[in-house]
PDB file of C-alpha atoms in Angstrom:
ATOM      1  CA  MET K   1      82.195 101.059 103.929  1.00 73.00           C
ATOM      2  CA  ASN K   2      80.906 102.609 100.966  1.00 78.00           C
ATOM      3  CA  THR K   3      83.566 101.979  98.351  1.00 87.00           C
ATOM      4  CA  VAL K   4      82.145 104.009  95.704  1.00 88.00           C
ATOM      5  CA  ALA K   5      82.203 107.105  97.803  1.00 87.00           C
ATOM      6  CA  TYR K   6      85.641 106.142  99.080  1.00 92.00           C
ATOM      7  CA  SER K   7      86.920 105.725  95.648  1.00 93.00           C
ATOM      8  CA  ALA K   8      85.415 109.045  94.599  1.00 91.00           C
ATOM      9  CA  ILE K   9      87.221 110.892  97.231  1.00 92.00           C
ATOM     10  CA  VAL K  10      90.616 109.400  96.739  1.00 96.00           C
ATOM     11  CA  ARG K  11      90.411 109.766  93.150  1.00 95.00           C
ATOM     12  CA  GLY K  12      89.548 113.384  93.220  1.00 93.00           C
ATOM     13  CA  GLU K  13      92.547 113.931  95.761  1.00 95.00           C
ATOM     14  CA  ILE K  14      94.848 112.165  93.507  1.00 96.00           C
ATOM     15  CA  GLN K  15      93.899 114.056  90.436  1.00 96.00           C
ATOM     16  CA  ARG K  16      94.013 117.424  92.271  1.00 94.00           C
ATOM     17  CA  ILE K  17      97.595 116.505  93.697  1.00 96.00           C
ATOM     18  CA  LEU K  18      99.063 115.621  90.289  1.00 96.00           C
ATOM     19  CA  ARG K  19      97.318 118.490  88.451  1.00 96.00           C
ATOM     20  CA  ILE K  20      99.038 121.096  90.775  1.00 94.00           C
ATOM     21  CA  TRP K  21     102.462 119.114  91.097  1.00 94.00           C
ATOM     22  CA  ARG K  22     104.320 122.454  91.101  1.00 93.00           C
ATOM     23  CA  GLN K  23     102.641 123.216  94.512  1.00 93.00           C
ATOM     24  CA  THR K  24     102.124 119.878  95.780  1.00 94.00           C
ATOM     25  CA  LEU K  25     105.417 117.837  95.001  1.00 95.00           C
ATOM     26  CA  LEU K  26     108.021 120.218  94.044  1.00 95.00           C
ATOM     27  CA  PRO K  27     108.431 122.513  97.002  1.00 95.00           C
ATOM     28  CA  PRO K  28     109.199 119.657  99.242  1.00 95.00           C
ATOM     29  CA  LEU K  29     111.923 118.583  96.625  1.00 96.00           C
ATOM     30  CA  VAL K  30     113.655 121.923  96.646  1.00 95.00           C
ATOM     31  CA  SER K  31     113.632 122.067 100.470  1.00 93.00           C
ATOM     32  CA  ALA K  32     115.024 118.788 100.671  1.00 93.00           C
ATOM     33  CA  ALA K  33     117.899 119.557  98.308  1.00 93.00           C
ATOM     34  CA  LEU K  34     118.806 122.750 100.081  1.00 92.00           C
ATOM     35  CA  PHE K  35     118.909 120.789 103.445  1.00 90.00           C
ATOM     36  CA  PHE K  36     121.161 118.146 101.668  1.00 88.00           C
ATOM     37  CA  ILE K  37     123.588 120.774 100.117  1.00 87.00           C
ATOM     38  CA  VAL K  38     123.841 123.190 103.489  1.00 85.00           C
ATOM     39  CA  PHE K  39     123.819 120.321 106.260  1.00 78.00           C
ATOM     40  CA  GLY K  40     125.256 117.529 104.237  1.00 71.00           C
ATOM     41  CA  GLY K  41     127.877 119.351 101.899  1.00 70.00           C
ATOM     42  CA  VAL K  42     128.800 122.462 104.075  1.00 73.00           C
ATOM     43  CA  ILE K  43     128.097 121.466 107.778  1.00 75.00           C
ATOM     44  CA  GLY K  44     128.296 117.746 107.575  1.00 69.00           C
ATOM     45  CA  SER K  45     131.981 117.721 106.156  1.00 69.00           C
ATOM     46  CA  ARG K  46     133.032 119.264 109.302  1.00 74.00           C
ATOM     47  CA  ILE K  47     131.290 116.856 111.964  1.00 77.00           C
ATOM     48  CA  GLY K  48     132.609 113.616 110.732  1.00 73.00           C
ATOM     49  CA  LEU K  49     131.069 110.123 111.683  1.00 74.00           C
ATOM     50  CA  THR K  50     127.897 109.922 113.729  1.00 74.00           C
ATOM     51  CA  LYS K  51     126.707 106.615 115.002  1.00 77.00           C
ATOM     52  CA  GLY K  52     129.332 104.879 112.789  1.00 77.00           C
ATOM     53  CA  VAL K  53     127.968 106.639 109.670  1.00 84.00           C
ATOM     54  CA  THR K  54     128.461 109.827 107.709  1.00 84.00           C
ATOM     55  CA  TYR K  55     126.548 112.790 108.962  1.00 86.00           C
ATOM     56  CA  LEU K  56     124.670 113.225 105.400  1.00 88.00           C
ATOM     57  CA  GLU K  57     123.676 109.517 105.758  1.00 89.00           C
ATOM     58  CA  PHE K  58     122.510 110.226 109.469  1.00 89.00           C
ATOM     59  CA  ILE K  59     120.196 113.211 108.695  1.00 90.00           C
ATOM     60  CA  THR K  60     118.982 111.394 105.499  1.00 92.00           C
ATOM     61  CA  PRO K  61     116.160 109.314 107.095  1.00 93.00           C
ATOM     62  CA  GLY K  62     115.005 112.377 109.183  1.00 92.00           C
ATOM     63  CA  LEU K  63     114.976 114.568 105.968  1.00 94.00           C
ATOM     64  CA  ILE K  64     112.620 111.916 104.213  1.00 95.00           C
ATOM     65  CA  MET K  65     110.495 111.614 107.308  1.00 95.00           C
ATOM     66  CA  MET K  66     110.069 115.383 107.663  1.00 94.00           C
ATOM     67  CA  ALA K  67     108.981 115.745 103.987  1.00 96.00           C
ATOM     68  CA  LEU K  68     106.609 112.827 104.199  1.00 97.00           C
ATOM     69  CA  ILE K  69     105.086 114.088 107.325  1.00 96.00           C
ATOM     70  CA  THR K  70     104.802 117.665 105.921  1.00 95.00           C
ATOM     71  CA  ALA K  71     103.063 116.709 102.904  1.00 96.00           C
ATOM     72  CA  SER K  72     100.645 114.092 104.512  1.00 97.00           C
ATOM     73  CA  TYR K  73      99.568 116.683 107.084  1.00 96.00           C
ATOM     74  CA  THR K  74      99.456 119.786 104.704  1.00 95.00           C
ATOM     75  CA  ASN K  75      97.298 117.944 102.194  1.00 96.00           C
ATOM     76  CA  ALA K  76      94.739 116.635 104.665  1.00 96.00           C
ATOM     77  CA  VAL K  77      94.340 119.728 106.585  1.00 95.00           C
ATOM     78  CA  ALA K  78      94.081 121.893 103.402  1.00 94.00           C
ATOM     79  CA  SER K  79      91.798 119.682 101.409  1.00 94.00           C
ATOM     80  CA  PHE K  80      89.435 118.927 104.278  1.00 94.00           C
ATOM     81  CA  PHE K  81      89.316 122.795 105.109  1.00 93.00           C
ATOM     82  CA  SER K  82      88.572 123.605 101.543  1.00 91.00           C
ATOM     83  CA  ALA K  83      85.912 121.144 101.288  1.00 90.00           C
ATOM     84  CA  LYS K  84      84.316 122.448 104.558  1.00 88.00           C
ATOM     85  CA  TYR K  85      84.835 126.123 103.591  1.00 86.00           C
ATOM     86  CA  GLN K  86      83.139 125.775 100.003  1.00 86.00           C
ATOM     87  CA  LYS K  87      80.524 123.593 101.594  1.00 85.00           C
ATOM     88  CA  SER K  88      81.381 120.753  99.334  1.00 84.00           C
ATOM     89  CA  ILE K  89      81.679 118.347 102.089  1.00 84.00           C
ATOM     90  CA  GLU K  90      77.991 118.568 102.743  1.00 82.00           C
ATOM     91  CA  GLU K  91      77.447 116.341  99.863  1.00 82.00           C
ATOM     92  CA  PHE K  92      79.145 113.223 101.551  1.00 80.00           C
ATOM     93  CA  LEU K  93      77.426 114.137 104.877  1.00 78.00           C
ATOM     94  CA  VAL K  94      73.881 114.213 103.648  1.00 82.00           C
ATOM     95  CA  ALA K  95      74.686 110.858 101.575  1.00 81.00           C
ATOM     96  CA  PRO K  96      74.398 107.573 102.811  1.00 83.00           C
ATOM     97  CA  VAL K  97      78.113 107.621 103.489  1.00 86.00           C
ATOM     98  CA  SER K  98      79.520 106.640 107.047  1.00 91.00           C
ATOM     99  CA  ASN K  99      81.826 109.092 108.796  1.00 92.00           C
ATOM    100  CA  ALA K 100      84.756 106.403 108.768  1.00 94.00           C
ATOM    101  CA  THR K 101      84.330 106.496 105.035  1.00 94.00           C
ATOM    102  CA  VAL K 102      84.807 110.101 104.593  1.00 93.00           C
ATOM    103  CA  VAL K 103      87.751 110.158 107.008  1.00 95.00           C
ATOM    104  CA  LEU K 104      89.363 107.258 105.168  1.00 96.00           C
ATOM    105  CA  GLY K 105      88.960 108.926 101.871  1.00 95.00           C
ATOM    106  CA  PHE K 106      90.663 112.280 102.663  1.00 96.00           C
ATOM    107  CA  VAL K 107      93.174 110.503 104.727  1.00 97.00           C
ATOM    108  CA  SER K 108      94.111 107.865 101.885  1.00 97.00           C
ATOM    109  CA  GLY K 109      94.471 111.158  99.572  1.00 97.00           C
ATOM    110  CA  ALA K 110      96.709 112.640 101.914  1.00 97.00           C
ATOM    111  CA  MET K 111      98.752 109.358 102.298  1.00 97.00           C
ATOM    112  CA  PHE K 112      99.279 109.366  98.392  1.00 98.00           C
ATOM    113  CA  ARG K 113     100.868 112.631  98.495  1.00 97.00           C
ATOM    114  CA  GLY K 114     102.919 112.067 101.722  1.00 97.00           C
ATOM    115  CA  LEU K 115     104.235 108.771 100.407  1.00 98.00           C
ATOM    116  CA  LEU K 116     104.815 109.994  97.010  1.00 98.00           C
ATOM    117  CA  VAL K 117     106.995 112.983  98.437  1.00 98.00           C
ATOM    118  CA  GLY K 118     108.682 110.448 100.551  1.00 96.00           C
ATOM    119  CA  PHE K 119     109.774 108.340  97.557  1.00 97.00           C
ATOM    120  CA  LEU K 120     110.577 111.333  95.510  1.00 97.00           C
ATOM    121  CA  VAL K 121     112.972 112.782  98.271  1.00 96.00           C
ATOM    122  CA  THR K 122     114.544 109.361  98.777  1.00 96.00           C
ATOM    123  CA  ILE K 123     115.674 109.298  94.953  1.00 95.00           C
ATOM    124  CA  LEU K 124     116.887 112.881  95.356  1.00 95.00           C
ATOM    125  CA  ALA K 125     118.960 111.554  98.420  1.00 93.00           C
ATOM    126  CA  ARG K 126     120.606 109.166  96.283  1.00 90.00           C
ATOM    127  CA  PHE K 127     122.337 111.976  94.323  1.00 90.00           C
ATOM    128  CA  PHE K 128     123.754 113.230  97.555  1.00 89.00           C
ATOM    129  CA  THR K 129     124.741 110.264  99.442  1.00 85.00           C
ATOM    130  CA  PRO K 130     125.052 106.570  98.462  1.00 82.00           C
ATOM    131  CA  PHE K 131     123.023 104.937 101.209  1.00 80.00           C
ATOM    132  CA  HIS K 132     121.489 101.314 101.407  1.00 82.00           C
ATOM    133  CA  VAL K 133     118.013 100.410 103.044  1.00 90.00           C
ATOM    134  CA  VAL K 134     118.798  97.868 105.659  1.00 91.00           C
ATOM    135  CA  HIS K 135     115.302  97.038 106.514  1.00 92.00           C
ATOM    136  CA  PRO K 136     112.977  98.142 103.579  1.00 94.00           C
ATOM    137  CA  ALA K 137     109.710  96.285 104.584  1.00 94.00           C
ATOM    138  CA  PHE K 138     110.061  97.615 108.085  1.00 93.00           C
ATOM    139  CA  LEU K 139     110.617 101.167 106.493  1.00 94.00           C
ATOM    140  CA  ILE K 140     107.833 100.919 104.215  1.00 96.00           C
ATOM    141  CA  LEU K 141     105.464 100.121 107.136  1.00 96.00           C
ATOM    142  CA  MET K 142     106.785 103.024 109.261  1.00 95.00           C
ATOM    143  CA  ALA K 143     106.155 105.447 106.250  1.00 97.00           C
ATOM    144  CA  VAL K 144     102.739 103.906 105.706  1.00 97.00           C
ATOM    145  CA  LEU K 145     101.722 104.336 109.526  1.00 97.00           C
ATOM    146  CA  THR K 146     103.408 107.772 109.909  1.00 96.00           C
ATOM    147  CA  SER K 147     101.944 109.280 106.775  1.00 97.00           C
ATOM    148  CA  ARG K 148      98.332 108.001 107.956  1.00 97.00           C
ATOM    149  CA  CYS K 149      98.894 109.283 111.429  1.00 96.00           C
ATOM    150  CA  PHE K 150      99.731 112.729 110.297  1.00 96.00           C
ATOM    151  CA  ALA K 151      96.940 112.805 107.722  1.00 97.00           C
ATOM    152  CA  LEU K 152      94.499 111.865 110.731  1.00 97.00           C
ATOM    153  CA  GLY K 153      96.215 115.007 112.549  1.00 94.00           C
ATOM    154  CA  GLY K 154      95.711 117.290 109.680  1.00 94.00           C
ATOM    155  CA  MET K 155      91.825 116.452 109.587  1.00 95.00           C
ATOM    156  CA  ILE K 156      91.419 117.362 113.246  1.00 94.00           C
ATOM    157  CA  ASN K 157      93.072 120.710 112.683  1.00 94.00           C
ATOM    158  CA  ALA K 158      90.858 121.202 109.724  1.00 93.00           C
ATOM    159  CA  LEU K 159      87.653 120.249 111.688  1.00 92.00           C
ATOM    160  CA  PHE K 160      88.586 122.791 114.338  1.00 91.00           C
ATOM    161  CA  ALA K 161      89.983 125.675 112.011  1.00 89.00           C
ATOM    162  CA  LYS K 162      87.589 128.401 111.461  1.00 87.00           C
ATOM    163  CA  LYS K 163      89.882 130.348 108.873  1.00 84.00           C
ATOM    164  CA  PHE K 164      92.615 129.739 106.578  1.00 81.00           C
ATOM    165  CA  ASP K 165      95.180 131.135 108.828  1.00 80.00           C
ATOM    166  CA  ASP K 166      94.144 128.323 111.444  1.00 83.00           C
ATOM    167  CA  ILE K 167      95.118 125.597 109.410  1.00 84.00           C
ATOM    168  CA  SER K 168      98.596 126.413 109.833  1.00 82.00           C
ATOM    169  CA  THR K 169      98.799 127.126 113.535  1.00 77.00           C
ATOM    170  CA  PHE K 170      99.415 123.333 114.828  1.00 79.00           C
ATOM    171  CA  SER K 171     102.120 122.872 112.015  1.00 82.00           C
ATOM    172  CA  ASP K 172     103.891 126.209 113.165  1.00 79.00           C
ATOM    173  CA  PHE K 173     103.656 126.041 117.021  1.00 83.00           C
ATOM    174  CA  ILE K 174     103.729 122.120 117.566  1.00 84.00           C
ATOM    175  CA  LEU K 175     104.565 120.120 114.726  1.00 85.00           C
ATOM    176  CA  THR K 176     107.748 121.870 113.650  1.00 85.00           C
ATOM    177  CA  PRO K 177     109.174 122.057 116.894  1.00 85.00           C
ATOM    178  CA  LEU K 178     108.394 118.443 117.698  1.00 87.00           C
ATOM    179  CA  ILE K 179     110.205 117.367 114.501  1.00 85.00           C
ATOM    180  CA  TYR K 180     113.332 119.510 115.435  1.00 82.00           C
ATOM    181  CA  PHE K 181     113.382 117.951 118.907  1.00 83.00           C
ATOM    182  CA  ALA K 182     112.921 114.652 117.462  1.00 86.00           C
ATOM    183  CA  GLY K 183     116.833 114.250 116.557  1.00 83.00           C
ATOM    184  CA  VAL K 184     116.646 114.708 112.703  1.00 84.00           C
ATOM    185  CA  PHE K 185     119.806 116.906 112.681  1.00 84.00           C
ATOM    186  CA  TYR K 186     121.692 115.319 115.784  1.00 83.00           C
ATOM    187  CA  SER K 187     121.804 112.444 118.131  1.00 80.00           C
ATOM    188  CA  ILE K 188     119.695 112.491 121.153  1.00 80.00           C
ATOM    189  CA  ASP K 189     122.739 111.248 123.074  1.00 77.00           C
ATOM    190  CA  ARG K 190     124.278 114.621 122.909  1.00 77.00           C
ATOM    191  CA  LEU K 191     121.568 116.480 124.438  1.00 76.00           C
ATOM    192  CA  PRO K 192     121.836 117.820 128.081  1.00 78.00           C
ATOM    193  CA  GLU K 193     119.945 115.348 130.344  1.00 75.00           C
ATOM    194  CA  GLY K 194     116.971 117.463 130.930  1.00 73.00           C
ATOM    195  CA  LEU K 195     116.550 117.790 127.099  1.00 75.00           C
ATOM    196  CA  LYS K 196     116.663 114.028 127.251  1.00 75.00           C
ATOM    197  CA  VAL K 197     113.915 113.574 129.358  1.00 78.00           C
ATOM    198  CA  PHE K 198     111.727 116.135 127.343  1.00 76.00           C
ATOM    199  CA  SER K 199     112.343 114.171 124.151  1.00 78.00           C
ATOM    200  CA  SER K 200     111.644 111.100 125.615  1.00 78.00           C
ATOM    201  CA  PHE K 201     107.982 112.266 125.665  1.00 84.00           C
ATOM    202  CA  ASN K 202     108.088 113.294 122.077  1.00 86.00           C
ATOM    203  CA  PRO K 203     106.388 110.731 119.774  1.00 85.00           C
ATOM    204  CA  LEU K 204     108.155 111.933 116.829  1.00 89.00           C
ATOM    205  CA  LEU K 205     111.452 110.535 118.409  1.00 87.00           C
ATOM    206  CA  TYR K 206     110.231 107.243 118.446  1.00 86.00           C
ATOM    207  CA  ILE K 207     109.171 107.711 114.535  1.00 90.00           C
ATOM    208  CA  MET K 208     112.396 109.068 113.780  1.00 90.00           C
ATOM    209  CA  ASN K 209     114.148 106.188 115.413  1.00 88.00           C
ATOM    210  CA  GLY K 210     112.127 103.780 113.492  1.00 91.00           C
ATOM    211  CA  PHE K 211     113.035 105.672 110.221  1.00 93.00           C
ATOM    212  CA  ARG K 212     116.560 105.642 111.058  1.00 91.00           C
ATOM    213  CA  PHE K 213     116.462 101.811 111.820  1.00 91.00           C
ATOM    214  CA  GLY K 214     114.786 101.109 108.749  1.00 92.00           C
ATOM    215  CA  PHE K 215     117.464 102.865 106.589  1.00 91.00           C
ATOM    216  CA  LEU K 216     120.391 102.381 108.555  1.00 89.00           C
ATOM    217  CA  GLY K 217     120.080  99.530 110.867  1.00 87.00           C
ATOM    218  CA  ILE K 218     120.711 101.908 113.860  1.00 82.00           C
ATOM    219  CA  GLY K 219     118.140 103.349 116.164  1.00 69.00           C
ATOM    220  CA  PRO K 220     115.556 101.863 118.769  1.00 63.00           C
ATOM    221  CA  SER K 221     116.556  98.963 121.254  1.00 60.00           C
ATOM    222  CA  SER K 222     113.000  98.025 121.049  1.00 71.00           C
ATOM    223  CA  ILE K 223     111.306  97.952 117.513  1.00 79.00           C
ATOM    224  CA  MET K 224     107.813  97.081 119.017  1.00 82.00           C
ATOM    225  CA  GLN K 225     108.041 100.280 121.308  1.00 80.00           C
ATOM    226  CA  THR K 226     108.196 102.150 118.098  1.00 83.00           C
ATOM    227  CA  LEU K 227     105.361 100.464 116.550  1.00 89.00           C
ATOM    228  CA  SER K 228     103.245 100.459 119.518  1.00 88.00           C
ATOM    229  CA  VAL K 229     103.441 104.153 119.755  1.00 83.00           C
ATOM    230  CA  LEU K 230     102.835 104.561 116.022  1.00 92.00           C
ATOM    231  CA  ILE K 231      99.819 102.037 115.989  1.00 94.00           C
ATOM    232  CA  GLY K 232      98.401 103.666 119.291  1.00 92.00           C
ATOM    233  CA  LEU K 233      98.353 107.143 117.611  1.00 92.00           C
ATOM    234  CA  ASN K 234      96.678 105.984 114.487  1.00 96.00           C
ATOM    235  CA  ILE K 235      94.036 104.143 116.149  1.00 96.00           C
ATOM    236  CA  ALA K 236      93.506 107.135 118.773  1.00 96.00           C
ATOM    237  CA  LEU K 237      93.213 109.720 116.096  1.00 96.00           C
ATOM    238  CA  PHE K 238      91.010 107.820 113.811  1.00 97.00           C
ATOM    239  CA  VAL K 239      88.242 107.248 116.410  1.00 97.00           C
ATOM    240  CA  LEU K 240      88.885 110.852 117.450  1.00 97.00           C
ATOM    241  CA  ASN K 241      88.449 111.984 113.671  1.00 96.00           C
ATOM    242  CA  THR K 242      85.177 109.934 113.149  1.00 95.00           C
ATOM    243  CA  PHE K 243      83.777 111.053 116.777  1.00 95.00           C
ATOM    244  CA  LEU K 244      84.277 114.731 115.733  1.00 94.00           C
ATOM    245  CA  LEU K 245      82.775 114.168 112.254  1.00 92.00           C
ATOM    246  CA  LYS K 246      79.729 112.461 113.804  1.00 90.00           C
ATOM    247  CA  ARG K 247      79.326 115.447 116.230  1.00 90.00           C
ATOM    248  CA  ARG K 248      79.774 117.798 113.162  1.00 88.00           C
ATOM    249  CA  VAL K 249      82.695 119.700 115.274  1.00 88.00           C
ATOM    250  CA  GLY K 250      83.540 122.753 113.182  1.00 84.00           C
ATOM    251  CA  LEU K 251      80.810 122.081 110.598  1.00 84.00           C
ATOM    252  CA  ASN K 252      78.123 125.069 110.963  1.00 69.00           C
ATOM    253  CA  PHE K 253      75.230 123.566 109.360  1.00 51.00           C
TER     254      PHE K 253
END
């Protein structure tokens, strides 16, 4: 791997994220605060305990996961598509830089934003509910793998996108429904049998269970199943990204 090229991409991404923090970091905090107020303060007080914890504690891991996923995905798709649209990506593709280095550079930048947003939302959550992280090491591993997974997904969308409107297609029609069917705001046990079967094929359900286990100690019966799904997705998406970039898919030059 060309470490000079990799560090240049990552450094540029971090500088951009911090320079326009009002667009990259502030909106997810505002959205999370509204979820905590509406779902936790208004609705949660009428629901009672869920899985042995308060409703606000129950949805907190999901809200953090949702912010982390959205930030990672959005940064990767917007940043790479902008580089493709402005033709600045050509500088990396004609230089002695491997396709894997380019992918890792943009993905690492997106991971920085995703993990930072997740950390900030976690701090914000402390103002609404006094939760205790039961398995911090496992939670950090889940956050890193999840952020990387959806950053890779964002890059694939950016490669296939032909105009700016296309970069929101996956998020609007696939990612958002998967998040809401992953049990962020409810327990899967309460779903009808048909929807339970449908949700079992949703990879975000396993990610959600992993986050809830890391925070609250409740969740999947098999931790290895959760990690296997995430690691498998990471490997598959990374290989697909490098293959598409090697074939110059979506790059009209």
